[in-house]
mmCIF file of C-alpha atoms in Angstrom:
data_model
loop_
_atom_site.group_PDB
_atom_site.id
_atom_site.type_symbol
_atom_site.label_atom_id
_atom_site.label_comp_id
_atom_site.label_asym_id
_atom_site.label_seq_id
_atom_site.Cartn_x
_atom_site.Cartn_y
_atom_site.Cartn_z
ATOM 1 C CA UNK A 1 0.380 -25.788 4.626
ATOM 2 C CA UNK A 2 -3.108 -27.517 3.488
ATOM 3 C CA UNK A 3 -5.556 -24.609 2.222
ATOM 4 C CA UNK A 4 -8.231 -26.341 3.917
ATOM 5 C CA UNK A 5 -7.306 -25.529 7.297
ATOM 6 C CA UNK A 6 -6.010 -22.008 6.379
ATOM 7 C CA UNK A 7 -10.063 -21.509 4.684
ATOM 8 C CA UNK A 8 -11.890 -22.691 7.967
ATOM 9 C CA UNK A 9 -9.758 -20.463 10.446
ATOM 10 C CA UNK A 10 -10.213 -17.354 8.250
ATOM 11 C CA UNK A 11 -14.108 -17.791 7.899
ATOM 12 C CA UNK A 12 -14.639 -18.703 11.472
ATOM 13 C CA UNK A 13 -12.615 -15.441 12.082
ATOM 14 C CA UNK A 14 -14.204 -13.408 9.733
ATOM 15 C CA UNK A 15 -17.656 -15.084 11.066
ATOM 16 C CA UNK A 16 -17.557 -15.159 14.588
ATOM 17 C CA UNK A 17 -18.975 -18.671 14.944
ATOM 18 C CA UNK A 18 -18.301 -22.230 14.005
ATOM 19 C CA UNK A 19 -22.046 -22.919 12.686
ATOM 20 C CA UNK A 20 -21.980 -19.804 10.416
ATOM 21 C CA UNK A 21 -18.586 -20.711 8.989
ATOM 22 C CA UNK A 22 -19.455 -23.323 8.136
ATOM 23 C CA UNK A 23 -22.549 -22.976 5.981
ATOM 24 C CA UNK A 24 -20.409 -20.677 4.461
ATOM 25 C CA UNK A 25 -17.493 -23.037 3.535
ATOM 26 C CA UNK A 26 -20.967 -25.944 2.858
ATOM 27 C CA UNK A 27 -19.092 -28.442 5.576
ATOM 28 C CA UNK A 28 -20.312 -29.596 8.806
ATOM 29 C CA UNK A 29 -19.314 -27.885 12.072
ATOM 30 C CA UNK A 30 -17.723 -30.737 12.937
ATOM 31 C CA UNK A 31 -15.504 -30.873 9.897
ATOM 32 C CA UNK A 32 -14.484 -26.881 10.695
ATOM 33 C CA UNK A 33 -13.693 -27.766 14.208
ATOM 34 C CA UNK A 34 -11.226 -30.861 12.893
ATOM 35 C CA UNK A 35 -9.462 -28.791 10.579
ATOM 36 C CA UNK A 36 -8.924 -25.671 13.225
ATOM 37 C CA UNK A 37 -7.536 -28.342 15.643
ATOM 38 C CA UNK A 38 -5.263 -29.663 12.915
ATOM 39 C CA UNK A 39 -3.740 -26.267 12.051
ATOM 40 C CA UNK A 40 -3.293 -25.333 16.036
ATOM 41 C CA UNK A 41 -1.520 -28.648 16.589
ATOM 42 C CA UNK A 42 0.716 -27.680 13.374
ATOM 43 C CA UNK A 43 1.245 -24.240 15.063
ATOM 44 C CA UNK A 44 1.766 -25.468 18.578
ATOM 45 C CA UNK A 45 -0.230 -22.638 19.858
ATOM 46 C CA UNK A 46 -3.921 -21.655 20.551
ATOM 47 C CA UNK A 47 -5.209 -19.757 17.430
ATOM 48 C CA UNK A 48 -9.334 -19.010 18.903
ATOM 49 C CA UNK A 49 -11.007 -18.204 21.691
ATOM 50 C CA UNK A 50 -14.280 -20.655 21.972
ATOM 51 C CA UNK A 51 -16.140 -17.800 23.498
ATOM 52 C CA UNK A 52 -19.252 -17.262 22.900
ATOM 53 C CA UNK A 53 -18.354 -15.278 21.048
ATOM 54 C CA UNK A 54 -15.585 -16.978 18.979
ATOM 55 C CA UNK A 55 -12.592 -14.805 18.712
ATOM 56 C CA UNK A 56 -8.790 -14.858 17.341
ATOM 57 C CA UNK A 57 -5.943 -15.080 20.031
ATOM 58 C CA UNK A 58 -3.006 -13.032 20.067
ATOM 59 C CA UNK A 59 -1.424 -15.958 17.823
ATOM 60 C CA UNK A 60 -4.704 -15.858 15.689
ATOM 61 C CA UNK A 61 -4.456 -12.170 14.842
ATOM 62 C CA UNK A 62 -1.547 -12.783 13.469
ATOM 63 C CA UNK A 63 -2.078 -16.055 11.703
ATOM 64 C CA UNK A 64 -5.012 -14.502 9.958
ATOM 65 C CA UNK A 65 -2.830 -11.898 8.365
ATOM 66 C CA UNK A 66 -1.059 -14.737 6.994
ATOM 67 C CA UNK A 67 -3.339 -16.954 5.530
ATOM 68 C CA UNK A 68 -5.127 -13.662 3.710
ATOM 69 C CA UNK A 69 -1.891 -13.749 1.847
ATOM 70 C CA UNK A 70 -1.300 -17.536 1.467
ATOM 71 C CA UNK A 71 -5.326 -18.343 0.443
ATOM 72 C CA UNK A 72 -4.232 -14.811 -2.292
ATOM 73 C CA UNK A 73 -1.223 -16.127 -3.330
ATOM 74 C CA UNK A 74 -3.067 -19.580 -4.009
ATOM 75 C CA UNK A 75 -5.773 -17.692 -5.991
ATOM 76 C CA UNK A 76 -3.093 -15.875 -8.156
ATOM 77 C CA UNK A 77 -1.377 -18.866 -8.913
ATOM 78 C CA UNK A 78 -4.692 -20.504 -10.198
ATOM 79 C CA UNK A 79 -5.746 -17.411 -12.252
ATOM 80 C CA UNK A 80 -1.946 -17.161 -13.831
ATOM 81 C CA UNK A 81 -2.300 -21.201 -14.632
ATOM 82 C CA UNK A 82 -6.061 -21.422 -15.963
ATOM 83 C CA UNK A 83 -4.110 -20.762 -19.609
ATOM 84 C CA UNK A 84 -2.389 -24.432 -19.785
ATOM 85 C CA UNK A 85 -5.656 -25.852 -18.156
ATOM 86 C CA UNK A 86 -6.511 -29.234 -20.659
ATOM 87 C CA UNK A 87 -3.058 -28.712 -22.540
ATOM 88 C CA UNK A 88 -1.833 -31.685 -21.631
ATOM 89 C CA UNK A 89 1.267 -30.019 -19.964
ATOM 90 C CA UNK A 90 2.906 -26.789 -19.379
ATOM 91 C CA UNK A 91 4.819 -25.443 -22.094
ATOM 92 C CA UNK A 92 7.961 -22.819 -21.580
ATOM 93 C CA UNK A 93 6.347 -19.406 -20.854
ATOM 94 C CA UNK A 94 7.944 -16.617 -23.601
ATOM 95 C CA UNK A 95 8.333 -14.000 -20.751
ATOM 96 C CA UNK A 96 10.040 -16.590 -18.181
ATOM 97 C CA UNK A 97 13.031 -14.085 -16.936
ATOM 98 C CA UNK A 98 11.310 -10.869 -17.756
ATOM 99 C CA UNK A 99 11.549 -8.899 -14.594
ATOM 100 C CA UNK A 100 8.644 -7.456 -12.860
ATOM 101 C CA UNK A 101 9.316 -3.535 -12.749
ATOM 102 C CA UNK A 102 7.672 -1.864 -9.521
ATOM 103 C CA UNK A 103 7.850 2.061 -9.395
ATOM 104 C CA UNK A 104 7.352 3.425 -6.360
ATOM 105 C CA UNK A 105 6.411 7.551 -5.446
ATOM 106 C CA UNK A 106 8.519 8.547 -1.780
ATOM 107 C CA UNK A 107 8.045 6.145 0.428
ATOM 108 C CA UNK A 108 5.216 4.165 -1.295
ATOM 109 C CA UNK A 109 2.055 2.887 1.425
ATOM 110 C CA UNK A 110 4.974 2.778 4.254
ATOM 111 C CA UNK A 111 5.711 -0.469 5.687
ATOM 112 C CA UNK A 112 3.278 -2.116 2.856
ATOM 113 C CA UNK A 113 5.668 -1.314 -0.056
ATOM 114 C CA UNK A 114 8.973 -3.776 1.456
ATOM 115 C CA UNK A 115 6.765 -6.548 2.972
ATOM 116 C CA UNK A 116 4.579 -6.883 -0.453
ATOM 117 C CA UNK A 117 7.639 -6.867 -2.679
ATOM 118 C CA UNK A 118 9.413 -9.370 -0.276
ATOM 119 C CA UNK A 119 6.071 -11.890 0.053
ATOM 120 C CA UNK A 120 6.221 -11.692 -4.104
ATOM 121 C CA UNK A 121 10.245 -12.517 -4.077
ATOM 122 C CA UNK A 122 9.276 -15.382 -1.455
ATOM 123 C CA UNK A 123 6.228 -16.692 -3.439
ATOM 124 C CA UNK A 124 7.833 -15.902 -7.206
ATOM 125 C CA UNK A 125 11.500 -16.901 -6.501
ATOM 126 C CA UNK A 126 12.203 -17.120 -10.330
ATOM 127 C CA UNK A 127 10.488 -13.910 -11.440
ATOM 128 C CA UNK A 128 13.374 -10.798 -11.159
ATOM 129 C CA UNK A 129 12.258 -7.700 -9.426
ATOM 130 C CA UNK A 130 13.447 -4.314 -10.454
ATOM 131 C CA UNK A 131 12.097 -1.321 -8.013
ATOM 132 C CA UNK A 132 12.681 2.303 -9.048
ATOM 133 C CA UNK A 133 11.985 5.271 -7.558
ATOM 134 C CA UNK A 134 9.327 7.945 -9.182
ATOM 135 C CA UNK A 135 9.535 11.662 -9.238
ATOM 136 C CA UNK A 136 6.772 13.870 -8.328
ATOM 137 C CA UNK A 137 6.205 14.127 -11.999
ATOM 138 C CA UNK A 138 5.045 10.376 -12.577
ATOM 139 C CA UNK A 139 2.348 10.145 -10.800
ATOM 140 C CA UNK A 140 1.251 7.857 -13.739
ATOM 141 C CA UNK A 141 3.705 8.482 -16.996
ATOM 142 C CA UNK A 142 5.769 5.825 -15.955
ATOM 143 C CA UNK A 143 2.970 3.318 -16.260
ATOM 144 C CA UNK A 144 1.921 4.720 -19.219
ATOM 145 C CA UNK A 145 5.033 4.986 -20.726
ATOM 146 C CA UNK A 146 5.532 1.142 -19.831
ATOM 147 C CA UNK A 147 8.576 2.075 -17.525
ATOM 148 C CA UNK A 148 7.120 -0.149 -14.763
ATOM 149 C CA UNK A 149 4.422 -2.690 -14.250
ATOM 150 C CA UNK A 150 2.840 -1.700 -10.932
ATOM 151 C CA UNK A 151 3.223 1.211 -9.221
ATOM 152 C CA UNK A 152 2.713 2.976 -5.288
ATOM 153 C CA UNK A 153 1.256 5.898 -5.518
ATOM 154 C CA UNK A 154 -0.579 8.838 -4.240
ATOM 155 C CA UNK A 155 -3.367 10.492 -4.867
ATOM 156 C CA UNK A 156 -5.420 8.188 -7.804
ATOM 157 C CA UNK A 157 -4.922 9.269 -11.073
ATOM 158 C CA UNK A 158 -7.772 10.810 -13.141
ATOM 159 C CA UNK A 159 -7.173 8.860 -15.928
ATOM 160 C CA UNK A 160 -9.023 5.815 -16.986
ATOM 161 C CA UNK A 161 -6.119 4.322 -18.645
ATOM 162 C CA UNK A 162 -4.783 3.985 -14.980
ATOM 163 C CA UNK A 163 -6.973 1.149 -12.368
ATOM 164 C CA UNK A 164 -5.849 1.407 -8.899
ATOM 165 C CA UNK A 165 -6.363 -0.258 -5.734
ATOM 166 C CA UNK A 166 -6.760 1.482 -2.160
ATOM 167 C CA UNK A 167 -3.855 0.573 0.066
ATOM 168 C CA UNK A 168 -3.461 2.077 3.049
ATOM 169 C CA UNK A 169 -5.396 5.970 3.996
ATOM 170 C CA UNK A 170 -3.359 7.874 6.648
ATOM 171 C CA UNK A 171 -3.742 11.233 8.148
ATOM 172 C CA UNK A 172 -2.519 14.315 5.984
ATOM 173 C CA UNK A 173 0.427 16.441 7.846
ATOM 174 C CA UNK A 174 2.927 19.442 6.712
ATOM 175 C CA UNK A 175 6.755 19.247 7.191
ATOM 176 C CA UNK A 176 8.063 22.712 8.139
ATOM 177 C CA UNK A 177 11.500 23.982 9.821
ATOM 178 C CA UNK A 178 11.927 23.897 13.390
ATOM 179 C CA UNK A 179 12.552 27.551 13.329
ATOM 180 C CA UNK A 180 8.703 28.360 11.842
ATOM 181 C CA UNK A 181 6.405 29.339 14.003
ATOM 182 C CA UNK A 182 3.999 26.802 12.704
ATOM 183 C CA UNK A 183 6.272 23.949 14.032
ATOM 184 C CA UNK A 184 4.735 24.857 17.536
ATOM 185 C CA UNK A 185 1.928 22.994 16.757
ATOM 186 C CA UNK A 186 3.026 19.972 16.130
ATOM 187 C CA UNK A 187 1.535 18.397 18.989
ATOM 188 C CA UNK A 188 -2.323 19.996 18.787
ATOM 189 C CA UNK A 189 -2.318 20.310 14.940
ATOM 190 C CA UNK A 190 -3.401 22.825 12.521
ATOM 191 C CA UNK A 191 -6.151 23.368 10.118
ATOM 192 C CA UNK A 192 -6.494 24.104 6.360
ATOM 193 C CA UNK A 193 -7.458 27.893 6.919
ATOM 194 C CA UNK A 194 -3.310 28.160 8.599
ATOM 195 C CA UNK A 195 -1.471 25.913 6.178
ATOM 196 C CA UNK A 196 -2.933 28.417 3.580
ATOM 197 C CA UNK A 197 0.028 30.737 4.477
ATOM 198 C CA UNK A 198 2.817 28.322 4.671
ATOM 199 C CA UNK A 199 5.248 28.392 1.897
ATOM 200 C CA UNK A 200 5.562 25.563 0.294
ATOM 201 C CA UNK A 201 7.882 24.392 -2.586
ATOM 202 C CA UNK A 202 6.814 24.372 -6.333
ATOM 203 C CA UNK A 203 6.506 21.616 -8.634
ATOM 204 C CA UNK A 204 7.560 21.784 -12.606
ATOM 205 C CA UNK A 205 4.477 22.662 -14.660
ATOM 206 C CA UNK A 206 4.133 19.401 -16.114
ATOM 207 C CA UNK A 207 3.071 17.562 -12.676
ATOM 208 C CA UNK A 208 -0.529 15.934 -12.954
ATOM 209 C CA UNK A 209 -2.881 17.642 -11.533
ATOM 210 C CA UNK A 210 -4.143 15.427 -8.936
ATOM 211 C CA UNK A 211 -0.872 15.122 -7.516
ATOM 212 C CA UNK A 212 -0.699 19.077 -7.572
ATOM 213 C CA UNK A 213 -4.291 19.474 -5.661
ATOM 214 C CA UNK A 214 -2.772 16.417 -3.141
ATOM 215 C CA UNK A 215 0.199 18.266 -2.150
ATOM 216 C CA UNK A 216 -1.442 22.051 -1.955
ATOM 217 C CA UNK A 217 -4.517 20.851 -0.216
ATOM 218 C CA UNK A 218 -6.510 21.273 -3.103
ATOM 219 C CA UNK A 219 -5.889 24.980 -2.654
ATOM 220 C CA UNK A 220 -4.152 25.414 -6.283
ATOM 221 C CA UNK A 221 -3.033 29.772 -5.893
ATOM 222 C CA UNK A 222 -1.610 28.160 -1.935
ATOM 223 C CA UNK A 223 1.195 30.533 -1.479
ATOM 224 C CA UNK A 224 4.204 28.816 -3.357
ATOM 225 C CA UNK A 225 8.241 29.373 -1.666
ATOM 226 C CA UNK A 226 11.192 29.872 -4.384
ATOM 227 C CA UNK A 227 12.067 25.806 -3.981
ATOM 228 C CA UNK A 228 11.456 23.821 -6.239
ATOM 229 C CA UNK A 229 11.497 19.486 -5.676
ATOM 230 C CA UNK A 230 10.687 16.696 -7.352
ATOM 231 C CA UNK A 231 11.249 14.055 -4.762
ATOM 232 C CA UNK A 232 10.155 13.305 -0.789
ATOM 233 C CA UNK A 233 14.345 13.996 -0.200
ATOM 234 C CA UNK A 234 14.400 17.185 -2.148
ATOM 235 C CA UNK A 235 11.138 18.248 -0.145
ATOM 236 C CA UNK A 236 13.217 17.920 3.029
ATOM 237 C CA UNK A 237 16.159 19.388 1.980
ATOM 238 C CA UNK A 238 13.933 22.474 1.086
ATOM 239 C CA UNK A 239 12.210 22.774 4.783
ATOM 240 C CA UNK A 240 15.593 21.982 6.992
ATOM 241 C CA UNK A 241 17.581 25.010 5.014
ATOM 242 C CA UNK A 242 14.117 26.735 5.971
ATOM 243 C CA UNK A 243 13.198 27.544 1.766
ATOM 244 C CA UNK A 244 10.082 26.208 1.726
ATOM 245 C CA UNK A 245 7.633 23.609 3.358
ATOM 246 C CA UNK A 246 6.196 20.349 1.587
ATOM 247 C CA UNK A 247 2.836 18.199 2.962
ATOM 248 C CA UNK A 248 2.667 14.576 2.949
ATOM 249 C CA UNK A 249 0.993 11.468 4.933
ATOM 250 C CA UNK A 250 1.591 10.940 8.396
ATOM 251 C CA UNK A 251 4.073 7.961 7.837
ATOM 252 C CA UNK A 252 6.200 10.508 5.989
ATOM 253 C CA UNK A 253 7.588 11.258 9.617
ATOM 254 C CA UNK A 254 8.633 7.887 10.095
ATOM 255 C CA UNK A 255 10.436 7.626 6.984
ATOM 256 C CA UNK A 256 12.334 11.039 6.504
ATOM 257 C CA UNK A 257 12.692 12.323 10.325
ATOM 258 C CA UNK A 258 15.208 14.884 9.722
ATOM 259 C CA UNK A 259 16.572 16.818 12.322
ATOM 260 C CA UNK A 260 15.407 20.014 11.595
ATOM 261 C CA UNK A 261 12.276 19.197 10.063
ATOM 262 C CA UNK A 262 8.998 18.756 12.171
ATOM 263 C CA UNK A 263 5.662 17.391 10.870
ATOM 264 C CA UNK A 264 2.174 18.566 12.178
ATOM 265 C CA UNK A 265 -0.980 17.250 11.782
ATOM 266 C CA UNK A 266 -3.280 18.926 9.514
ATOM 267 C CA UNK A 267 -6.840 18.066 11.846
ATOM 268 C CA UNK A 268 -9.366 19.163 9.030
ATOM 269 C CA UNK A 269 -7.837 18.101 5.460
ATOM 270 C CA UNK A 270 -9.258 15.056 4.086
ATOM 271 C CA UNK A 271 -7.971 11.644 4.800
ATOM 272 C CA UNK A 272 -5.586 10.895 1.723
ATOM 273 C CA UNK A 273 -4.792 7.300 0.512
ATOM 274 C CA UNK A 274 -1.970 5.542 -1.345
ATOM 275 C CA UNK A 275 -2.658 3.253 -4.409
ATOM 276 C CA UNK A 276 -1.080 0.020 -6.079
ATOM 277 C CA UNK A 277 -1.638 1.469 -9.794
ATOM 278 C CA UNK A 278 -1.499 -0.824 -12.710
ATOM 279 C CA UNK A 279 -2.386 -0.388 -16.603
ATOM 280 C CA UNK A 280 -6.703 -0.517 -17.498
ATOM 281 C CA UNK A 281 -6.872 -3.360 -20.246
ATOM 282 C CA UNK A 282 -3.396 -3.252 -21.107
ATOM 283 C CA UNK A 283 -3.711 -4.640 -25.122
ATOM 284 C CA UNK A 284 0.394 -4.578 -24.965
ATOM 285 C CA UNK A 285 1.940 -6.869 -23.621
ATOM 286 C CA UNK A 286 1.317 -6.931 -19.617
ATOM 287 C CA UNK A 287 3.564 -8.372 -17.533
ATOM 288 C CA UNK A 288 2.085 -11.970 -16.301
ATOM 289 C CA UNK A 289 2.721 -11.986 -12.552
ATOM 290 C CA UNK A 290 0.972 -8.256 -12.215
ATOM 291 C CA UNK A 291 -2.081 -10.778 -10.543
ATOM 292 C CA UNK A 292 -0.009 -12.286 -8.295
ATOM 293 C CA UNK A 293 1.848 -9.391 -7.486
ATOM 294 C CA UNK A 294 -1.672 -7.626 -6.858
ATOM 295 C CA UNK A 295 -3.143 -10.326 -4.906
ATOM 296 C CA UNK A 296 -0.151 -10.201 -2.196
ATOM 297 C CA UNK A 297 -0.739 -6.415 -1.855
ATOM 298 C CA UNK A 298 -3.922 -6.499 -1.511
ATOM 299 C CA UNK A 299 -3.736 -9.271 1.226
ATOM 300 C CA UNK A 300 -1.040 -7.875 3.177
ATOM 301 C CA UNK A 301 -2.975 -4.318 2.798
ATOM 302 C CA UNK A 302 -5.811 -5.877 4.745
ATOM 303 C CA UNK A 303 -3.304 -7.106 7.432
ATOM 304 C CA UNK A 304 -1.327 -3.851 7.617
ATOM 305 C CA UNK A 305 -3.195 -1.229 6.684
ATOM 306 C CA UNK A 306 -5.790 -0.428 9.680
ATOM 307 C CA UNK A 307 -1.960 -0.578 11.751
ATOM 308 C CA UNK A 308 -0.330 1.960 8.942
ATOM 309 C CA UNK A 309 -3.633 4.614 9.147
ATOM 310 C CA UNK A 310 -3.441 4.307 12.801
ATOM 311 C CA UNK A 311 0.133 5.291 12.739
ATOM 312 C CA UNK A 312 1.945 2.587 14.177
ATOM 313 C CA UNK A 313 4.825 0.666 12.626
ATOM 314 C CA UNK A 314 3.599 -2.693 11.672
ATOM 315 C CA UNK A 315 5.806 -5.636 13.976
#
């Protein structure tokens, strides 16, 4: 798919009008107008409405989305190749084959975490992928530690060995057994002030902090059950035997709705986001398709994450 087309629709989406598009893309009007009626005939379907004002179709919505990620991908690739620029040819890379290790805390930033590692298998076909799962306890060991390249995780670390990207920010909400009394309101919510007597499971002693001050509500003498968990699973085993509750985003329900356990908003707490973690000026030896990897997050975080905060699957 020419780049040229995929440029035009985005910045007459992102601007609203042909004119202002582009002056920003330095082409004539007319020029925009050719290359949004080339990529419409490619699509076979209507991708703006003319207006005034000028405004993506149903089709265009969705095609936006899309080229975010393509136009990314295209940057990536030109970042990762501006090392064999006036070579005079591409020589053998020495970490061809070494896999790309993802870590990944619960159940990541949702829907986010499967489509970005899927658009990097698509766009990287030769580049392995190994996903693990991280404990409650790696927040961000296992990218120090050089156990993974990128991570998802929640909250940010407070550690400037650690750079992080916003993902997706979601609601905050408590899991609790259907037999508490608290699981009555999970329809009109609760506040801070309530979830201050809940229970909830403990954590080993060695958990970072900001993950500790994430799951307690920042409340850190919040009134701790005999349970202890390390993972999103062990969390839920806790609340459906009724031992203890655990907190989480609201996409947590959509991921681990287990009968027995109910989730309810918390109305009051803080917004919370997920991250795409990677090493600050790694002087080791960093993976080479972290940038790529990055730049399809990041694209397909603009695409799904207003639908992921809202609480809605993405299609």
């Amino acid at each position: 798919m020419d780049l040229r087309l995929l440029s035009s629709f985005l910045a007459v989406v992102e601007e609203g009008h042909f004119g202002r598009a582009a002056a920003r893309l330095f082409l004539s009007p007319a020029a925009v107008t050719q290359h949004i009626a080339k990529l419409e005939s490619a699509l076979g379907a209507p991708l703006l409405h003319r207006g005034p004002p000028v405004s993506p179709t149903p089709a265009g919505l969705r095609m936006a989305g899309h080229a975010r990620t393509l136009l990314a991908a295209a940057d990536a690739a030109r970042d990762d190749m501006a090392e064999f620029t006036g070579t005079g040819g591409a020589p053998g890379r020495p970490d061809e084959g070494r896999p790309l290790r993802v870590g990944i805390m619960g159940h990541g930033s949702a829907e986010l975490t499967p489509a970005a590692i899927n658009a990097f298998r698509r766009a990287r076909p030769g580049v392995p992928v190994e996903v693990g799962q991280l404990d409650f306890t790696e927040h961000s060991s296992a990218l120090l530690e050089d156990r993974v390249d990128v991570a998802f995780i929640r909250p940010a670390p407070d550690d400037e060995r650690v750079a992080v990207d916003v993902l997706t920010t979601e609601q905050r909400i408590v899991a609790v057994p259907e037999s508490s009394p608290y699981a009555a309101a999970r329809e009109e919510g609760l506040r801070v002030a309530d979830v201050a007597a809940i229970p909830f499971f403990r954590v080993p002693p060695h958990t970072p902090r900001p993950f500790t001050e994430y799951l307690y509500f920042g409340d850190e003498g919040a009134r701790r059950g005999d349970a202890f968990a390390l993972t999103p699973q062990e969390v839920l085993t806790g609340v459906v035997t009724g031992r203890a509750a655990g907190s989480g985003l609201k996409s947590f329900a959509r991921y681990y709705g287990w009968p027995g356990a109910v989730f309810v908003p918390v109305l009051d707490a803080p917004w919370e986001s997920t991250y795409l973690a990677v090493r600050a000026d790694d002087a080791g030896r960093p993976h080479p398709e972290i940038p790529v990897f990055r730049a399809l997050t990041l694209a397909l975080a603009r695409e799904l994450g207003p639908q992921i905060s809202r609480g809605a699957a993405p299609r």
